[in-house]
Coordinates of C-alpha atoms in Angstrom, one line a residue:
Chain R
X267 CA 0.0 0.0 0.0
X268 CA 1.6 3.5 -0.8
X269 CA 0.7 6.3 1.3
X270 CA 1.8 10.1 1.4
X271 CA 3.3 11.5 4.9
X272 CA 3.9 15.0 5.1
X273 CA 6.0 15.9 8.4
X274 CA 5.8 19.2 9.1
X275 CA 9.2 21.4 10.0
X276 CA 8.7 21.0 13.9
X277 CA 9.3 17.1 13.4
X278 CA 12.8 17.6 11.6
X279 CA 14.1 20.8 12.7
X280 CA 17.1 20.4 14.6
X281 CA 15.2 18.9 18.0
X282 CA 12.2 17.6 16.6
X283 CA 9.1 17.2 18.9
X284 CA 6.5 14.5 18.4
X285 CA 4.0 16.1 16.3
X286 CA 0.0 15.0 16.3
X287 CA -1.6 14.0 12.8
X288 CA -4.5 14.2 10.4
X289 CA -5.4 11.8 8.6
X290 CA -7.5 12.8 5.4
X291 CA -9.1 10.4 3.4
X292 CA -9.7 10.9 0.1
X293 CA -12.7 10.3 -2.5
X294 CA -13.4 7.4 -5.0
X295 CA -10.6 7.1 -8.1
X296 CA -7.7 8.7 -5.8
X297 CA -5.4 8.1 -4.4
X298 CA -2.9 9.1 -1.8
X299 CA -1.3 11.8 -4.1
X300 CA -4.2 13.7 -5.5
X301 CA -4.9 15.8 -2.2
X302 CA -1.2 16.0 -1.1
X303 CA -0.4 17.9 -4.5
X304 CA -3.9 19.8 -4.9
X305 CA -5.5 20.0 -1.4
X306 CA -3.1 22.4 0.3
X307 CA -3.3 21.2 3.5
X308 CA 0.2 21.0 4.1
X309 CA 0.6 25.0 4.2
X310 CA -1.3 25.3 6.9
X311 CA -0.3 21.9 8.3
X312 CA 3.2 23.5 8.6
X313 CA 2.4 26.4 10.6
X314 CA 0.5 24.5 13.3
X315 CA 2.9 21.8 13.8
X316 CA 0.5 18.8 12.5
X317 CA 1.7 16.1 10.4
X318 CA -0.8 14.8 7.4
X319 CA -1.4 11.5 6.2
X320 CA -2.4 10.5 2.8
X321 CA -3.9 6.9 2.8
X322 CA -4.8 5.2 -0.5
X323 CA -8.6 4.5 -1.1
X324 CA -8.4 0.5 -1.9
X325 CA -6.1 -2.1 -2.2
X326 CA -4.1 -2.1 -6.3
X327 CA -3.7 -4.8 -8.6
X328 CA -5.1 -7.6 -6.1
X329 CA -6.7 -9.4 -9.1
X330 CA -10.1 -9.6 -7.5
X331 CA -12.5 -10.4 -10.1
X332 CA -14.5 -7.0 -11.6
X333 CA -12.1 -5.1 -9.5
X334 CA -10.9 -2.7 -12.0
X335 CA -14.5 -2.8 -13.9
X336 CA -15.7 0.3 -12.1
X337 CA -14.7 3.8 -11.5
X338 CA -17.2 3.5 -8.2
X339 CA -16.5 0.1 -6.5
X340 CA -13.3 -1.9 -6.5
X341 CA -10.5 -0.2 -7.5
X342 CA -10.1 3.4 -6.4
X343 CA -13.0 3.1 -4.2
X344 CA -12.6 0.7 -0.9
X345 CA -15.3 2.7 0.6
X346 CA -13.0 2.3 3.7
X347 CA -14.7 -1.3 4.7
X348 CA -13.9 -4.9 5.5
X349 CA -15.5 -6.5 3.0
X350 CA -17.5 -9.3 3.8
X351 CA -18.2 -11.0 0.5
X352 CA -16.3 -13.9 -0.6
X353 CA -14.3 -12.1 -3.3
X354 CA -13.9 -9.2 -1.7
X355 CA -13.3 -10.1 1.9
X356 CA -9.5 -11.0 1.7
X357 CA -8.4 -8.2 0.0
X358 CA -10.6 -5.2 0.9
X359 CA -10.2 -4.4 4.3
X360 CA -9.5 -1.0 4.0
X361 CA -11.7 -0.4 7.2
X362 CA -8.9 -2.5 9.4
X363 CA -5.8 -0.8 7.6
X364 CA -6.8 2.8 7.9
X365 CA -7.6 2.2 11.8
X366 CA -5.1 -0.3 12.9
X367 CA -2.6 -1.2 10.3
X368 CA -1.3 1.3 9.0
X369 CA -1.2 3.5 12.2
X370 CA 0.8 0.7 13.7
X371 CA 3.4 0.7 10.9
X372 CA 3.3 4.6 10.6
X373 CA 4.2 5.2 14.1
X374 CA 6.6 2.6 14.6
X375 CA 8.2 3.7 11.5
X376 CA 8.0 7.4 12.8
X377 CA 8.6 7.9 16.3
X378 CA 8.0 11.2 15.8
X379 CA 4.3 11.2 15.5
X380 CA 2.3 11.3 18.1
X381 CA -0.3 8.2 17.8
X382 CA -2.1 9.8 21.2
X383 CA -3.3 13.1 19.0
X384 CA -4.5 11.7 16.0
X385 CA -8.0 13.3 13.8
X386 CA -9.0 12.6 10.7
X387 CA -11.0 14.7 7.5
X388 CA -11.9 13.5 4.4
X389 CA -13.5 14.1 0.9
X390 CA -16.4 12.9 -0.5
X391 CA -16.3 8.9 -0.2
X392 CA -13.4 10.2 2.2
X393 CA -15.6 11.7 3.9
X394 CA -17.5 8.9 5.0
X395 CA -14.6 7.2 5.8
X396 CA -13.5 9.8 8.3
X397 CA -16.8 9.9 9.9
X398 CA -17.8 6.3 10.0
X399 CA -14.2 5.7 11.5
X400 CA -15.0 8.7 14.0
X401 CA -17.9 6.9 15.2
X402 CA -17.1 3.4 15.3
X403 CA -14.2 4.5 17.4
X404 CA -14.9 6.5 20.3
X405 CA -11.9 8.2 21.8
X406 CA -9.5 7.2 19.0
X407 CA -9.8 10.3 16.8
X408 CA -9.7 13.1 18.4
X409 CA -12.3 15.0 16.2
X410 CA -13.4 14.6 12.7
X411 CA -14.9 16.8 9.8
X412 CA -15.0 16.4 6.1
X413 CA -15.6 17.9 2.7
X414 CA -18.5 16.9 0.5
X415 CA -18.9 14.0 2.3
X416 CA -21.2 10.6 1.5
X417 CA -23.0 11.4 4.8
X418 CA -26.0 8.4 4.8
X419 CA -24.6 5.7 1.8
X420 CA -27.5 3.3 2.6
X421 CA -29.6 6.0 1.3
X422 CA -27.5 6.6 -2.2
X423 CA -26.2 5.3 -5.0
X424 CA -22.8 5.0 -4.6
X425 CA -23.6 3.7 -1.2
X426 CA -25.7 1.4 -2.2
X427 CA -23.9 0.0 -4.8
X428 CA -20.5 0.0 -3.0
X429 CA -22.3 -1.7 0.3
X430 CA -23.8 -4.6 -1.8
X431 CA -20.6 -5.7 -3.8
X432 CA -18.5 -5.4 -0.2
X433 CA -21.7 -6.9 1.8
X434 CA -24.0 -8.3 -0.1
X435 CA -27.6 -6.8 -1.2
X436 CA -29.2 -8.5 2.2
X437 CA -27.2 -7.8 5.1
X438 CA -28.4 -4.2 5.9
X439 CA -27.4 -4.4 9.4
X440 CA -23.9 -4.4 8.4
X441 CA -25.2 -1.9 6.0
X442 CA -26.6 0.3 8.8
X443 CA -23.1 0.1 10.6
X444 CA -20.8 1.6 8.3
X445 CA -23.5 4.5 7.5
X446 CA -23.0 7.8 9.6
X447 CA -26.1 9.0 9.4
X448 CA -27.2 5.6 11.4
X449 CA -24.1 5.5 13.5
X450 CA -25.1 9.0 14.3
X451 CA -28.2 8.1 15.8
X452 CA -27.2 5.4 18.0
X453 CA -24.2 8.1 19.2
X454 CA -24.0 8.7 23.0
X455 CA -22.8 11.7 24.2
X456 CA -21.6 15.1 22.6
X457 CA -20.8 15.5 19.1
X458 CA -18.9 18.2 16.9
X459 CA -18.0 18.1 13.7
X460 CA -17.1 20.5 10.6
X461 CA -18.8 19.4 7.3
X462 CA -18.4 21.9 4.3
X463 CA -20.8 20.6 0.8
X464 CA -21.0 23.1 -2.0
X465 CA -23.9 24.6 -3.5
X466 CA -22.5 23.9 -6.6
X467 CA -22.0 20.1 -6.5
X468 CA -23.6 17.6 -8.9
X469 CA -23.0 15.0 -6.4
X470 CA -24.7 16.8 -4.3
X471 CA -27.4 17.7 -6.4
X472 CA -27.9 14.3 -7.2
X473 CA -28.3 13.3 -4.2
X474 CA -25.2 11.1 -2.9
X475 CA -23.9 13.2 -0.1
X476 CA -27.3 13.5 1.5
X477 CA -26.1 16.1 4.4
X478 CA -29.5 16.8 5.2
X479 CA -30.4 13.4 6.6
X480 CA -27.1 13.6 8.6
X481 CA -28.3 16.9 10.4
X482 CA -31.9 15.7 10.8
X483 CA -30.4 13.0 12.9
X484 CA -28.0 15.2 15.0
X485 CA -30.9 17.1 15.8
X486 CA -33.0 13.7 16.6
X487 CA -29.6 13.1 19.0
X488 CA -29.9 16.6 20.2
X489 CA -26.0 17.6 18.7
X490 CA -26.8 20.1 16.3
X491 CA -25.2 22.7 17.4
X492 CA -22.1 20.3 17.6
X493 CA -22.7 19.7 13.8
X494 CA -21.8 22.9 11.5
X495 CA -22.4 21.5 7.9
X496 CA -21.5 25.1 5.9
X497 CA -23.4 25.2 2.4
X498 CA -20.4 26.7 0.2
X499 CA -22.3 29.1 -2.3
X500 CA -21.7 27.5 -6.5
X501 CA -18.9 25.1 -5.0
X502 CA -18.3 22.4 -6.4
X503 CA -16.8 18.6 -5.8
X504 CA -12.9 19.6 -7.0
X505 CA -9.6 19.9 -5.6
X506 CA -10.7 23.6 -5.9
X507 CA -13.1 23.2 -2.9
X508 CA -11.0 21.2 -1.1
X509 CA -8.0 23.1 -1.3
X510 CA -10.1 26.8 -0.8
X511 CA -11.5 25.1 2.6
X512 CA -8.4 23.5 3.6
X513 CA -7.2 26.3 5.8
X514 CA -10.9 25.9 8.2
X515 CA -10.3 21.9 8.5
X516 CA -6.7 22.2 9.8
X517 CA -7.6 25.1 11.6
X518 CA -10.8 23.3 13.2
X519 CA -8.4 19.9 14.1
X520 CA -5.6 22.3 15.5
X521 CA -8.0 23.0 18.4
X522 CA -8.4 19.7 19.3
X523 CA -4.8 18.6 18.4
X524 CA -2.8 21.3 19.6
X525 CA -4.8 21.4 23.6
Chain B
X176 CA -4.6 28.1 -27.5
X177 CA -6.5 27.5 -24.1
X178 CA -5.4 28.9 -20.8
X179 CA -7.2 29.4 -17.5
X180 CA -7.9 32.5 -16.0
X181 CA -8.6 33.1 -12.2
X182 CA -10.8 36.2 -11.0
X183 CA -10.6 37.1 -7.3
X184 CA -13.8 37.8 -5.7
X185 CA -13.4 41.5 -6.2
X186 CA -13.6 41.4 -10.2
X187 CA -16.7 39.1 -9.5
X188 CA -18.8 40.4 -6.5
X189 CA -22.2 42.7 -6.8
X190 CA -20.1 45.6 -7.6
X191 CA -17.0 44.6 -9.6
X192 CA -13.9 46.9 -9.6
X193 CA -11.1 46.7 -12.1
X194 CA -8.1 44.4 -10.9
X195 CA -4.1 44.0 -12.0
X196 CA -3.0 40.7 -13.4
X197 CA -0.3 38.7 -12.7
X198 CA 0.6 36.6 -15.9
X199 CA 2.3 33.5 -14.7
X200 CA 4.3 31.5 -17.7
X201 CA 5.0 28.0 -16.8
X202 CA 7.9 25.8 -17.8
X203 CA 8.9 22.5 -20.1
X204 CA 6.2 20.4 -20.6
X205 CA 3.1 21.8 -18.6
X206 CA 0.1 23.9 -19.7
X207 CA -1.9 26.7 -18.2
X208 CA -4.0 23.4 -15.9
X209 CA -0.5 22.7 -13.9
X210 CA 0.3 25.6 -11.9
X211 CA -3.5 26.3 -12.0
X212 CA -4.3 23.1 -9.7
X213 CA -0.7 22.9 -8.2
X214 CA 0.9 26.1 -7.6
X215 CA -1.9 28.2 -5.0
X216 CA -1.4 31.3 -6.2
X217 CA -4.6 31.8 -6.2
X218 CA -5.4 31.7 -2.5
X219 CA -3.1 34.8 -2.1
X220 CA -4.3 36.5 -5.0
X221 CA -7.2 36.1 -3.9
X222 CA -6.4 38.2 -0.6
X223 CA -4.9 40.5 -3.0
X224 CA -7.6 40.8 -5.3
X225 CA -5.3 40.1 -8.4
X226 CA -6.5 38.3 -11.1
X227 CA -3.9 35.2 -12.8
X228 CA -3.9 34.2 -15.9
X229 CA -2.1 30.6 -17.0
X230 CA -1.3 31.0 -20.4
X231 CA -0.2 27.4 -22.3
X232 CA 3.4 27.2 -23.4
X233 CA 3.4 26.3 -27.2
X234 CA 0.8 25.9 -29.6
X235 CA -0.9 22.9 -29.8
X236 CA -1.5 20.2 -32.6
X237 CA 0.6 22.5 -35.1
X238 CA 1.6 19.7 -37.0
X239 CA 5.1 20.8 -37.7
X240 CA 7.2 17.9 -38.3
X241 CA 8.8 16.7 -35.0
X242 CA 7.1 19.1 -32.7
X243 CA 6.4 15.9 -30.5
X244 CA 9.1 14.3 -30.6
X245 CA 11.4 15.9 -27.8
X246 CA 9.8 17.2 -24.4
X247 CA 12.1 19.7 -24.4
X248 CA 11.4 21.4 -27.6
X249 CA 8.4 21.9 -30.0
X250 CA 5.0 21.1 -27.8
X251 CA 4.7 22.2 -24.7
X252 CA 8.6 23.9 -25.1
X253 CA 7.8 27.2 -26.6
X254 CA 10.1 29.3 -24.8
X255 CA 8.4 32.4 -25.3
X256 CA 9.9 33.2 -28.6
X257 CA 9.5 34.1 -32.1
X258 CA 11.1 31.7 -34.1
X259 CA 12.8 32.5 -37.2
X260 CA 13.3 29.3 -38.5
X261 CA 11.0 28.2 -41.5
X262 CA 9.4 24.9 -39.7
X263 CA 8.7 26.7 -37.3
X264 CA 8.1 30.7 -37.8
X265 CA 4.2 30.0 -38.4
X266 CA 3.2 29.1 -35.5
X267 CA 6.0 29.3 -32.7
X268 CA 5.2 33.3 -31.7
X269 CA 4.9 32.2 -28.4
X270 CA 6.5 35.7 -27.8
X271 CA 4.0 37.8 -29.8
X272 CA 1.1 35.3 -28.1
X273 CA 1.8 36.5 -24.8
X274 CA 2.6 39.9 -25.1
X275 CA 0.5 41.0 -27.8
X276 CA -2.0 38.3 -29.1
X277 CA -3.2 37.2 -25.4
X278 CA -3.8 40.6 -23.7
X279 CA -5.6 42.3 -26.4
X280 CA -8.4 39.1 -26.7
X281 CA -8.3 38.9 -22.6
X282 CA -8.9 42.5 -22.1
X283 CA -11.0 43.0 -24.7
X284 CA -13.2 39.9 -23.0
X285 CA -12.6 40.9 -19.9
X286 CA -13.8 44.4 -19.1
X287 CA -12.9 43.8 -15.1
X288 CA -9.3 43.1 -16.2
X289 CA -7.1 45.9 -15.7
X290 CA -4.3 45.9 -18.4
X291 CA -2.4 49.3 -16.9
X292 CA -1.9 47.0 -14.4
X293 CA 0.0 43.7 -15.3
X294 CA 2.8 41.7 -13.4
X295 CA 5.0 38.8 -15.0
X296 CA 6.2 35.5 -13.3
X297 CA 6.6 32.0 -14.0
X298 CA 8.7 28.8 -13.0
X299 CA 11.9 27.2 -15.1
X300 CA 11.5 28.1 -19.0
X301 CA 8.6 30.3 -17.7
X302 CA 10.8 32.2 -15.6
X303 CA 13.2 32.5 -18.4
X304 CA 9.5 33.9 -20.3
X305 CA 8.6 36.1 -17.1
X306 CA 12.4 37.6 -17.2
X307 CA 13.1 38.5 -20.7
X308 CA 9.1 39.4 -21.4
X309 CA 9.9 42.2 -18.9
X310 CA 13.4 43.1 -19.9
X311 CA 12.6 43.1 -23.4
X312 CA 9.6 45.2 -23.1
X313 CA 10.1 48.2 -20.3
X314 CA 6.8 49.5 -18.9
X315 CA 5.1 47.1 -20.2
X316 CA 5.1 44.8 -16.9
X317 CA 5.1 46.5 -13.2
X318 CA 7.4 43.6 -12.0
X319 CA 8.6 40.3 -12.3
X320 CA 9.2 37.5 -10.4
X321 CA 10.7 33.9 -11.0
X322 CA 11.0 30.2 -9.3
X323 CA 13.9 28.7 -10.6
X324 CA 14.2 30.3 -14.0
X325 CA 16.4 30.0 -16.8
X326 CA 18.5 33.0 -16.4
X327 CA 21.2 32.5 -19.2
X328 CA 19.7 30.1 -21.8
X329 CA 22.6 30.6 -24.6
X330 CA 25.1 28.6 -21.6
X331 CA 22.5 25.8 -21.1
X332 CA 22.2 22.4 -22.8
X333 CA 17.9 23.5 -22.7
X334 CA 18.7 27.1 -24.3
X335 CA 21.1 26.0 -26.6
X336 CA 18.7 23.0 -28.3
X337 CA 15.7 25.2 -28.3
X338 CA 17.5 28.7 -29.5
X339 CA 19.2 26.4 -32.2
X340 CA 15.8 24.9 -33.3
X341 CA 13.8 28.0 -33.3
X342 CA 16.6 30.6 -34.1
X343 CA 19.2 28.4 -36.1
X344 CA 22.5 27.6 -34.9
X345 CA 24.5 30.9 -36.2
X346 CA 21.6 33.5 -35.3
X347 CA 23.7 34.2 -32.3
X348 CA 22.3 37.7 -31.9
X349 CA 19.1 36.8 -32.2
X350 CA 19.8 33.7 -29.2
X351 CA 21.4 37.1 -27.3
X352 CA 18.3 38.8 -27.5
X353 CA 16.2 36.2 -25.5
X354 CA 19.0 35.9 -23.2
X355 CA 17.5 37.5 -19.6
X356 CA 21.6 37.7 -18.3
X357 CA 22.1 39.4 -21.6
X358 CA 19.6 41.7 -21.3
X359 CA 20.1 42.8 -18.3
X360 CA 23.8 43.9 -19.0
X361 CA 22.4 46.0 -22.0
X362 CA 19.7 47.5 -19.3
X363 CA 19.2 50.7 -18.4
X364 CA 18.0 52.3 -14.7
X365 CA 16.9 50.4 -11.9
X366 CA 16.2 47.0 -12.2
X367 CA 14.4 44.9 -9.4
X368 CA 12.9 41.3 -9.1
X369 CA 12.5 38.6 -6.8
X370 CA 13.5 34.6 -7.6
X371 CA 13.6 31.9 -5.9
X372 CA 15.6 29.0 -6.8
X373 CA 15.8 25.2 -4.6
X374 CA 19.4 23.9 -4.1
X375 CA 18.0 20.5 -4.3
X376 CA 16.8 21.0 -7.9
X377 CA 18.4 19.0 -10.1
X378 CA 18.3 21.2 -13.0
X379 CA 20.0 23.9 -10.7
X380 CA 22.4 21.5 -10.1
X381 CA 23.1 20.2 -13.5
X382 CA 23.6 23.9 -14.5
X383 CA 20.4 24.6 -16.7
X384 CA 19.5 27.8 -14.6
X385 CA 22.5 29.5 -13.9
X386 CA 21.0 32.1 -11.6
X387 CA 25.0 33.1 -10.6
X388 CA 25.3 34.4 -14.3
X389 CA 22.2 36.3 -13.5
X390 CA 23.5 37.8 -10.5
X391 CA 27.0 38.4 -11.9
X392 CA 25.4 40.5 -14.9
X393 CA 23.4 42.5 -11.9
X394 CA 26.4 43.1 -10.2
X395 CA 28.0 44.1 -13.5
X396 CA 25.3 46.5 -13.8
X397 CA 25.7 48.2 -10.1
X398 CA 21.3 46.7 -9.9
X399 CA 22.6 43.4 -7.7
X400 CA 20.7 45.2 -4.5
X401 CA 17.7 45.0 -6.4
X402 CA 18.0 41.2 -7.4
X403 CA 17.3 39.1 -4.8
X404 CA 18.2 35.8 -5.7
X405 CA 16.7 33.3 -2.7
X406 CA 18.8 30.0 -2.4
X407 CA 16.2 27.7 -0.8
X408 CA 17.8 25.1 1.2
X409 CA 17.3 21.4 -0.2
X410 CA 14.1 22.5 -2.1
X411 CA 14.0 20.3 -5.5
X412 CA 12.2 21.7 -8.9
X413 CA 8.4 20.5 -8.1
X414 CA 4.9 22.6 -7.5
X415 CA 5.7 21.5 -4.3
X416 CA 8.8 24.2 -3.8
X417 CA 6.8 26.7 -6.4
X418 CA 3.5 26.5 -4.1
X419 CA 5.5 26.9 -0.8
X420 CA 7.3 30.0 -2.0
X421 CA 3.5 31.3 -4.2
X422 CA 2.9 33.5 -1.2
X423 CA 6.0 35.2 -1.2
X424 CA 5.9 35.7 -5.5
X425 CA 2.2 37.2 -5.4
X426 CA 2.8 39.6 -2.3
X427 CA 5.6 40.7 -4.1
X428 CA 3.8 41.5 -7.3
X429 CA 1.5 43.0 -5.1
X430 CA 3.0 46.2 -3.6
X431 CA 3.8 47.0 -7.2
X432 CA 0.2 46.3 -8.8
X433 CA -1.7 48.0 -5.7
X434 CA -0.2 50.7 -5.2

């Protein structure tokens, strides 16, 4: 699996200190460079001290059946499960490498990162990813937000599609777990998060990011005022958006990384 | 010939003002999309309220015979030059394009644009554009700026193929002319600019940019306190080193385009 790290000046300078870390996860058909060379979040990255991982979105070349068929399931788009279909299941685990995998070989590699003050952000498909992992995992993430995210995927088509070649079209309790909207609602406790969707999008438009039904159930939980989900006037679903809101998601994590 | 032009939110908002441009000319092998997605200057001349415009850097399908066949001449290689020689005289004018062909059909378009006030940068061979553009044209351009240019093409294996394609290997006058050390020993008055160039960079290394000839020819000049000439420590030749060091380029161009 290849990854992009960026490590920010205060983790090589002469007496590097251990440095917290974001983890962005990026959308279907990237990978781990598309966002380290468009998304700019390095720049601001830098001048808070934070380090920034760049995961890839599914496992390459693992000569699953189909897997390269698609620009929405397989290839480029892991959807950031564990699969649990037969030809899927020992390949596309990308659920189990984002959250203990690859952290374990990142900070052992890296003693410089801090694996106590870790968030993570992501785009679109990403976006799910950060918040589903956010929610599966209290305590591990520090705090979470996301751009364009896939915010309810049982209730879309790249959700749906995705969740019944990982899962199968009948098990909609697994289904139900990997959906934010539905993790959302069975949430104890506080919640905060920073969602940005442009007005602009045709994904949102078209009804795949569905951030509505993920603030109708923060306010069914009684968290909406932990939930800011900013409608971005004409935006749209590019590295443009991503990299003009950038500055606000670092920003956001610093709070939590940097207390 | 496509480019891409970025408007800052003044030129754009309910009541549009006129705004300067910054013409940034980008180097071997890219078009006007690179720097565009990569670079960021748009987030600070944004702040600024500059507008950017990404020209491309050769015409495009010309047909001549071998324009594809080196990426360092022909397509994508224009050097911002006229060529003399007959393959090529038709439709390299890269030098006209910017300075005369490409300002008039912008400006004309673009009302908001304000061509009284226009700035000139660019990376590598666009630097080498950016540099002699200005020195070859005084007034014309209210400063320039470069990231790793060529500074003395005639001494470099790149000048010396392109300037023998497009000029012809005797025309050593004409190679002189489009020479931005040359030029600046036949310059007259006060001569100012701002470059940046990565001591990592292999083409820094391998002696394609020569910014010592460049400073020589200042000092030569008595203008050296006006040339500064940043050596970035380990920085290589990638939109990575020309996006860290955008901020510094458009405020530059900015106390000369603002005030």
């Amino acid at each position: 699996m290849a990854l992009n790290l960026f490590l920010p000046p205060t983790a090589i300078s002469p007496s590097p200190s251990k440095v917290p870390v974001l983890f962005y996860l990026s959308g279907l058909t990237c990978t781990g460079d598309n966002c380290a060379e468009k998304g700019f979040f390095q720049a601001y990255a830098s001048k808070h001290g934070i380090a920034v991982v760049y995961p890839d979105t599914s496992p390459r070349g693992a000569k699953v059946e189909g897997e390269d068929e698609s620009w929405d399931f397989g290839s480029g788009a892991g959807f950031y499960v564990d699969a649990t279909e037969e030809n899927w299941r020992s390949n596309y685990n990308m659920y189990t490498y984002i959250t203990e995998e690859l952290p374990k070989a990142l900070f052992s590699s890296f003693g410089v990162l801090d694996g106590e003050r870790v968030s993570i952000t992501g785009h679109s498909m990403g976006g799910h990813g950060a918040l589903i992992l956010f929610l599966k995992n209290p305590g591990k993430y520090r705090s979470v937000s996301a751009l364009a995210p896939i915010t309810n995927p049982i209730n879309c088509p790249w959700g749906q599609k995705a969740f019944t070649g990982y899962f199968g079209a009948e098990n909609k309790s697994k289904w139900a777990e990997h959906d934010a909207t539905e993790l959302l609602k069975r949430w104890k406790g506080p919640f905060e998060t920073l969602i940005d969707v442009g007005t602009g999008d045709n994904f949102y438009k078209n009804g795949q990011l569905l951030p509505e039904n993920f603030e109708a159930a923060a306010k069914e939980k009684g968290v909406e005022k932990g939930v800011s989900v900013r409608y971005q006037k004409d935006y749209d679903h590019s590295y443009f958006f991503i990299s003009t809101f950038a500055e606000d998601h670092v920003n956001y994590h610093a709070k939590f990384l940097l207390k």
